[in-house]
Every structure is written in structure tokens, then in C-alpha cells.
Coordinates of C-alpha atoms in Angstrom, one line a residue:
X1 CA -33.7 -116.8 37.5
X2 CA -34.0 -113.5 36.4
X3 CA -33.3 -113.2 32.2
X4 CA -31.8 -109.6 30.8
X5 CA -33.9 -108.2 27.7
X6 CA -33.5 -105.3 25.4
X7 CA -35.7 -104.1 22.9
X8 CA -34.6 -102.1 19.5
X9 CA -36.1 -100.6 16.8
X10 CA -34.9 -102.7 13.3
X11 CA -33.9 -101.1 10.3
X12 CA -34.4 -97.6 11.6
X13 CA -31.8 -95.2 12.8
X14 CA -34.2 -93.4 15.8
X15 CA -36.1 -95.1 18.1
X16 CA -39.7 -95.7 17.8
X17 CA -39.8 -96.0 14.2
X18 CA -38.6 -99.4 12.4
X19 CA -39.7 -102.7 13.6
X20 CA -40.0 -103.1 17.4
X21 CA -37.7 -106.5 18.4
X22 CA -37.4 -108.2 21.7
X23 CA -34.3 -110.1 22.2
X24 CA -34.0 -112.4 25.7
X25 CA -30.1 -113.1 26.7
X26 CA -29.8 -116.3 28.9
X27 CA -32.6 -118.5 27.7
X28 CA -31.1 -121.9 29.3
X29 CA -33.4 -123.7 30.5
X30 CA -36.6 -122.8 28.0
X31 CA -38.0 -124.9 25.9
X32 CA -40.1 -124.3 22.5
X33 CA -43.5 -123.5 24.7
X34 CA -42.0 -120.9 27.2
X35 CA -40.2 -119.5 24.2
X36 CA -43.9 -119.1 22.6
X37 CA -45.4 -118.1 25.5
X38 CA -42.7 -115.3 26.0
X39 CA -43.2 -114.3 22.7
X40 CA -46.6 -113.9 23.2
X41 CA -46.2 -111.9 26.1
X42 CA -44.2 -109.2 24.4
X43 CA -46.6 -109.3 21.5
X44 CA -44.2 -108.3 19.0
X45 CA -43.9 -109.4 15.6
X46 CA -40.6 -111.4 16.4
X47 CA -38.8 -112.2 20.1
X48 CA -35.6 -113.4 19.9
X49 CA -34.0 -116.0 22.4
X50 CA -30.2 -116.2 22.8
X51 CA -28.3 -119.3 23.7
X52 CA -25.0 -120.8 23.4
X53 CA -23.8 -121.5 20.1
X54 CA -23.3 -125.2 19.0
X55 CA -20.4 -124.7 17.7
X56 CA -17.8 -122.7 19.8
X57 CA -16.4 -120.7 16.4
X58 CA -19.8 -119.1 16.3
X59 CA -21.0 -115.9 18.6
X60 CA -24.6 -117.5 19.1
X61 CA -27.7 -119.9 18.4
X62 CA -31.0 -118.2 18.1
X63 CA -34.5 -119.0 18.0
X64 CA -36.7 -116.3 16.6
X65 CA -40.7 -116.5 17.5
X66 CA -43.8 -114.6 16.1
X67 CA -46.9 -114.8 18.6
X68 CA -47.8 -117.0 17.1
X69 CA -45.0 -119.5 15.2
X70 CA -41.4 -120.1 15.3
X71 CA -39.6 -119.1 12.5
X72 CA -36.5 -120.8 10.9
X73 CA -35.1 -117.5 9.9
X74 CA -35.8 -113.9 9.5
X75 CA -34.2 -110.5 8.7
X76 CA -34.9 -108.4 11.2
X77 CA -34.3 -110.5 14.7
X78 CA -30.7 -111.2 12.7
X79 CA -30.2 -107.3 12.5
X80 CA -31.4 -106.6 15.9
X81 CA -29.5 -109.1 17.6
X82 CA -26.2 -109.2 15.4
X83 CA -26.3 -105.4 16.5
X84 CA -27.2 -105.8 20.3
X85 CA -24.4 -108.3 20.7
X86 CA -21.8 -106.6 19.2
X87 CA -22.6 -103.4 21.4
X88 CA -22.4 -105.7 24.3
X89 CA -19.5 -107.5 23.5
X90 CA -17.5 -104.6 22.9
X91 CA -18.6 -101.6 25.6
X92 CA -20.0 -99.8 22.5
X93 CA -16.3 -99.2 20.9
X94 CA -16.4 -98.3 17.4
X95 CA -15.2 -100.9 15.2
X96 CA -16.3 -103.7 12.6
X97 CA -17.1 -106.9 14.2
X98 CA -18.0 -110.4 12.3
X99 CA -19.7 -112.8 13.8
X100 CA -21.9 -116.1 12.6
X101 CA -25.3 -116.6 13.9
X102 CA -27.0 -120.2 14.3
X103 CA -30.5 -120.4 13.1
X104 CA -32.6 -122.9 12.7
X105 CA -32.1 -122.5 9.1
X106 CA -28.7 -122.6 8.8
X107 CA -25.4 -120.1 9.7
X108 CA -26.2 -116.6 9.0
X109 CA -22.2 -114.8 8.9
X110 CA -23.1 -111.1 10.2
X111 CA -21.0 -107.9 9.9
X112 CA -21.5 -105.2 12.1
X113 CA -20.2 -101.0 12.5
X114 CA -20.1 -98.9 15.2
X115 CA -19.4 -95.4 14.4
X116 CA -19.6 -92.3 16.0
X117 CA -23.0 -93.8 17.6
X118 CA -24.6 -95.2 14.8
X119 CA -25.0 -98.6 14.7
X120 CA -25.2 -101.0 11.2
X121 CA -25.9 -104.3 11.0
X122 CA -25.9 -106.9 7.4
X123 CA -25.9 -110.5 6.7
X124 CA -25.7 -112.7 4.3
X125 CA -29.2 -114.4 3.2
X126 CA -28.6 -118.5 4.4
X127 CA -30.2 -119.8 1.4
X128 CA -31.3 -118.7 -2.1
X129 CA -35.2 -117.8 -2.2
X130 CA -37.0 -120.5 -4.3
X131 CA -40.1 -121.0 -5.4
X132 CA -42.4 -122.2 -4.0
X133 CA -45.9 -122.9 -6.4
X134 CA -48.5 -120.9 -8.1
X135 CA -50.5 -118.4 -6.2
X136 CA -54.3 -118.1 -5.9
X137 CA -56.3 -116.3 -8.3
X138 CA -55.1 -112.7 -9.0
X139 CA -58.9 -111.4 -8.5
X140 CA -59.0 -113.6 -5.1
X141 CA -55.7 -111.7 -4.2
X142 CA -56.8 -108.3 -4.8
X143 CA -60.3 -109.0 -2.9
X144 CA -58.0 -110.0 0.0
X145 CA -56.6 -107.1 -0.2
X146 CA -59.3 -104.5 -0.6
X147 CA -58.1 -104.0 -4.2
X148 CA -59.8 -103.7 -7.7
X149 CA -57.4 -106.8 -9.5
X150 CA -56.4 -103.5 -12.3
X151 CA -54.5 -102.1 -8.9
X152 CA -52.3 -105.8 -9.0
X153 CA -49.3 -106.3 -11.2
X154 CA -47.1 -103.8 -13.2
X155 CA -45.1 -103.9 -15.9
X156 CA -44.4 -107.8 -16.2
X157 CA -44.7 -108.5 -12.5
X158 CA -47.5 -110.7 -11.4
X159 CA -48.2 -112.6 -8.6
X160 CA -45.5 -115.5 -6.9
X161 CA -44.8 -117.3 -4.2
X162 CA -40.9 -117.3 -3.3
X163 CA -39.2 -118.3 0.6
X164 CA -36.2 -118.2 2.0
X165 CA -37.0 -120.5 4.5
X166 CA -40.6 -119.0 4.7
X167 CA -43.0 -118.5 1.8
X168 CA -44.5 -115.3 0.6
X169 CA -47.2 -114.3 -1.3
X170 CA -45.3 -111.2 -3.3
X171 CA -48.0 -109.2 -4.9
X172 CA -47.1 -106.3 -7.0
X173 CA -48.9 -103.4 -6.8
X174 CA -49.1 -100.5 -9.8
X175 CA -48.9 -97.5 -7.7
X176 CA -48.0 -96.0 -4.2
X177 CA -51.7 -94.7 -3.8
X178 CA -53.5 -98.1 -4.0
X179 CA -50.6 -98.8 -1.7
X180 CA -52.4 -96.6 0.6
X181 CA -55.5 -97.9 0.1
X182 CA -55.3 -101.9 1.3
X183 CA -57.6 -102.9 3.5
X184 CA -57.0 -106.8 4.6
X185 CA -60.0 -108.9 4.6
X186 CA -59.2 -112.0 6.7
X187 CA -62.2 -113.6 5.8
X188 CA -60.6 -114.6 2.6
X189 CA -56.9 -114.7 3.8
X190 CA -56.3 -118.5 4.3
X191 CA -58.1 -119.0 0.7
X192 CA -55.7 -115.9 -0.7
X193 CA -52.6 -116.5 0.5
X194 CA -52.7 -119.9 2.9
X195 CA -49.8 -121.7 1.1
X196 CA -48.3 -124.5 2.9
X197 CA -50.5 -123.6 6.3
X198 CA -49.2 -120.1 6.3
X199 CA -50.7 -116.9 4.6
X200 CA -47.8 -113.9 4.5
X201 CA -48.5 -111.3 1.3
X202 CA -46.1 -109.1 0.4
X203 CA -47.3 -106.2 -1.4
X204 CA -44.6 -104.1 -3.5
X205 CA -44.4 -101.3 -5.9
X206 CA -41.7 -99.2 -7.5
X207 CA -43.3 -96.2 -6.5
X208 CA -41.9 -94.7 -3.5
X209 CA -42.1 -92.3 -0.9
X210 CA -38.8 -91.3 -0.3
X211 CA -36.1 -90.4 -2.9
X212 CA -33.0 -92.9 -3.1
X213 CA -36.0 -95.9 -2.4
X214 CA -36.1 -98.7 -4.9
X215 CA -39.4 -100.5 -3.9
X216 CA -42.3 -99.5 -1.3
X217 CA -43.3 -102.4 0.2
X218 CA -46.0 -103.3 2.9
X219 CA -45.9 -107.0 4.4
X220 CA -49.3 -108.8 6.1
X221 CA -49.8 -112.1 8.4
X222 CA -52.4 -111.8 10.3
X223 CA -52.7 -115.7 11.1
X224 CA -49.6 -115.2 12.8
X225 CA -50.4 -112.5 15.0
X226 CA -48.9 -109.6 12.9
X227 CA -52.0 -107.5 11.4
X228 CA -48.7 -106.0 9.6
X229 CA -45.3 -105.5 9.9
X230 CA -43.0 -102.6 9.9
X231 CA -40.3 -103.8 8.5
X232 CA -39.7 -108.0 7.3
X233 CA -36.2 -108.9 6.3
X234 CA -37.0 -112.5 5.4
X235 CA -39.7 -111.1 2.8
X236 CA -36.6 -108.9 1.2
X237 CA -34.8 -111.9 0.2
X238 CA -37.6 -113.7 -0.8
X239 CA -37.7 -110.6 -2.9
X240 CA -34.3 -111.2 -4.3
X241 CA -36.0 -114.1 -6.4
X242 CA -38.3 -111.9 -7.7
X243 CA -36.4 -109.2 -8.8
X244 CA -34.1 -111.9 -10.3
X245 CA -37.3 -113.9 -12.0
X246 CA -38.7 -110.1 -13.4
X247 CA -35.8 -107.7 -14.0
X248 CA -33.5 -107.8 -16.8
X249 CA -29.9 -107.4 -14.8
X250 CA -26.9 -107.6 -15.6
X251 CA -23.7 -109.6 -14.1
X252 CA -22.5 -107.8 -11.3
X253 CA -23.7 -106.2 -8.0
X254 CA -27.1 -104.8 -7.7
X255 CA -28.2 -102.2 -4.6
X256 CA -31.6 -101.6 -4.0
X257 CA -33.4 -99.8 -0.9
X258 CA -36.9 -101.0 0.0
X259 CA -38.9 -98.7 2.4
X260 CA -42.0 -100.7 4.5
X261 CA -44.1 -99.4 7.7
X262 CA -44.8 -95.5 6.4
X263 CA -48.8 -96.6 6.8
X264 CA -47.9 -97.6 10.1
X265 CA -45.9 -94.5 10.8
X266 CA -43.4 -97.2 11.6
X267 CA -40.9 -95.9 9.1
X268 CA -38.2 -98.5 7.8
X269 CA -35.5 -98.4 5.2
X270 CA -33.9 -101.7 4.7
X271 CA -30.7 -101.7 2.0
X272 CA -30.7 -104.9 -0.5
X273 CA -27.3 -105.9 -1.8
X274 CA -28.0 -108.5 -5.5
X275 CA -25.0 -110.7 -7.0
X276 CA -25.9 -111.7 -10.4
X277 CA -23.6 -114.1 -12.1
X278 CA -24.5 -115.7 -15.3
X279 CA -28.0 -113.8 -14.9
X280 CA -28.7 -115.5 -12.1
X281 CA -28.8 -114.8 -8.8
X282 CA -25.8 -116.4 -7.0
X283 CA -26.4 -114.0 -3.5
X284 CA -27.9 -111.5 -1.7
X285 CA -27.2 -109.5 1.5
X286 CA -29.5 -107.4 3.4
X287 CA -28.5 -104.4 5.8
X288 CA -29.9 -102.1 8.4
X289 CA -29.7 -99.9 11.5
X290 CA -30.8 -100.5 14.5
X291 CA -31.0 -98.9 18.1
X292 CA -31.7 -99.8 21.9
X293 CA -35.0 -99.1 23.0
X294 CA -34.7 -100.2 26.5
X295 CA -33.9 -103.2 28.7
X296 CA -35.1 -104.9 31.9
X297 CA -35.1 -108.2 33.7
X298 CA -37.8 -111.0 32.6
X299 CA -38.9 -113.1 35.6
X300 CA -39.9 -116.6 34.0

């Protein structure tokens, strides 16, 4: 039986820049190896697979797949496909649709705006990012890296390990030109960064490229198939902890606007929305545009 696709470009507002996403309607009828296999196929960092949701009050259940792993949750497959269904669901008429999606971690409530052909998706993180252990040796991180360990840390950021469903190594880094200048070395990656079987850094800095930009950010998993990734929503509100651990802010709402994949000429903008009660963090949404690349049939 033939199985419609579409591909989009995540937390970008053009095609071919943002985070490439695969997203396969109808997937009755596959189970967790075909899904991987599929994914693999595309060889994109996530492929999304649509199915019915469990509970009828909800639009759809999702399972989201790196080449290499499936992944309980992550930002930019929720984006993508929050956005593709509500252009399919609704012919493309402009309005403001909300939706729940089921993932593995938990309900994800989506909003999403169609206006004058421009397309905005944002969610609501499913859990609160916690911590998750110490992380390896700052010296061992920045060899991982390519970097002197004077290029890590800044201000009082250092090194964690946070997760919303999925840990990251967040590294901070003191400046947009040793940014530039990471060069992985994979050789020590699983030592670096191999918490709990996985090995995702996060590399961040205030400096930016862009004006407006908050935090430039560049995101690595190689044991997972993705050398790097444009754009990674899950890491952004693992970043929520860290902001909240690090930065003195106040009660209230908090916007911040993190920019990933400019090394890649991938370039994404994802927008971070902070609620800070008590000086804590009590939530987090994260928001982005997306656009239709192209579609097809898969024959599996």
C-alpha cells in the first residue's frame, strides 16, 4: 500500500534552510523496525510516522526516529508535523488551530497560524528538563570538540547535563568565533559526552549572528547518525533548565530566540517562550516556521 510523505524545512520560513523533516501519513501496519529502516532510508536527522491517536480527543500519535534511534520526543518533528497537519486538515485556510499530539513521552498541546502564507507552529514542552548528572571533564569536553578548554564556559556557565526526555551535554562556549572553529573528534565522543548510552552536546554562546538572537547554538550526535543538526527543539528545552539553573530571572515571562545551523548554511531561528514563578521554572514553549518541501508516495 502506497504511504503519502511530505518533507519540510523546520524552524525556517524558506525552503532549504532549517532542519530538513520527513513525516509518513498512514503508517498502519509498521512496526518499530520498518519505522527504523524508513528512517534510515530518508537519512534525515528525524522521520516522523503518523497514526491514529489513542485517544479520539487528540489530532494524532507520533513516533519520531533518528537513523539511528527512536526518540520519545523532540522539537522539531512536533513543529513540522503540528504544521503539516493543520495545512491538510484545513485546505491551507488561514486560521489558528489547536491540536494535542501523542508522543511517546507524553501529550504535546500544539497551536498553529496560517496567515497570508506563512505558516507558525508552537508547543508546549511535555515535561520540565531535569538533570540528569555530572558531565565529563571540562578539558575532555573541549578536546571533543576541537577546543582549547579557555574556549568553554562563560560568565558562570559551565558544563551540564539537562533532558527533556533526552539528555544533553550543554556546553557553553565564550564566543561566536570558537563557535566557528569546532571540529568533532569522535574518537573521544562516547568518553565526552556518552551519558546514559547516548552522546548529544550542545554547544551555546550568547554571541550571535543575527540581531534580535539570544543564544547561538550548534547541536552534535554523531552516534546517532546526525554529524550535526540544523536545528534541535528537544535540546532548546533542555536549555530552559539551563537558563533557569544560570540566569538570574525574574517572575514572569521570558522570550528568547536561539539561532543553530549557520555553519551548516542550514539557517534556523527557533523562538523560546520561559515562565518563571517563584524563580523557578514552572514552563516553557518553543515556536517555529515551517514550510513544505515536497511530497510523494513511499512504497513499503
Amino acid at each position: 500500500m502506497p504511504r503519502r510523505f511530505y518533507t519540510l524545512d523546520v524552524f525556517a520560513d524558506r525552503a532549504l534552510a532549517g532542519n530538513p523533516l520527513a513525516v509518513v501519513l498512514d503508517s498502519e501496519g509498521l512496526d518499530a523496525t520498518a519505522m527504523q529502516q524508513i528512517a534510515r532510508e530518508f537519512n534525515l536527522s528525524e522521520t516522523v510516522f503518523v497514526l491514529p491517536p489513542d485517544d479520539g480527543r487528540h489530532r494524532a500519535r507520533i513516533r519520531i526516529f533518528t537513523p539511528g534511534l527512536e526518540m520519545p520526543f523532540a522539537g522539531h518533528p512536533t513543529v513540522g508535523t503540528a504544521v503539516l497537519l493543520a495545512l491538510l486538515d484545513h485546505d491551507r485556510k488561514p486560521g489558528d488551530y489547536l491540536f494535542g499530539l501523542e508522543e511517546q513521552i507524553g501529550i504535546v498541546p500544539c497551536a498553529v497560524s496560517l496567515k497570508d502564507g506563512s505558516v507558525y507552529a508552537r508547543f508546549d514542552i511535555p515535561a520540565l528538563p531535569t538533570e540528569r548528572g555530572a558531565p565529563a571533564a571540562t578539558n575532555l569536553i573541549a578536546e571533543a570538540l576541537g577546543l582549547s578548554e579557555h574556549q568553554i564556559g562563560f560568565e558562570n556557565h559551565h558544563p551540564t547535563v539537562f533532558g527533556t526526555g533526552f539528555p544533553y551535554t550543554f556546553v557553553p562556549v565564550r564566543s561566536l568565533e570558537a563557535m566557528g572553529h569546532i571540529r568533532i573528534n569522535t574518537s573521544l565522543w562516547t568518553e565526552a559526552f556518552g551519558q546514559e548510552g547516548l552522546g548529544a552536546a550542545y554547544a551555546y554562546t550568547r554571541q550571535t549572528a543575527q540581531a534580535g538572537s539570544s543564544f547561538h547554538a550548534r547541536m552534535f550526535s554523531p552516534g546517532d547518525g546526525i554529524p550535526e543538526d540544523p536545528a534541535t527543539g528537544s535540546a532548546v528545552a533542555g536549555l530552559t533548565g539551563v537558563i533557569a539553573r544560570f540566569d538570574d530571572l525574574a517572575d514572569g515571562t521570558r522570550h528568547f530566540r536561539i539561532e543553530q545551523g549557520f555553519e551548516m548554511g542550514r539557517p534556523s531561528l527557533i523562538d523560546l517562550t520561559m515562565t518563571i514563578k517563584g524563580t523557578r521554572l514552572a514552563g516553557a514553549s518553543i515556536g517555529g516556521a515551517a514550510v513544505i518541501v515536497s511530497e510523494g508516495s513511499l512504497h513499503v
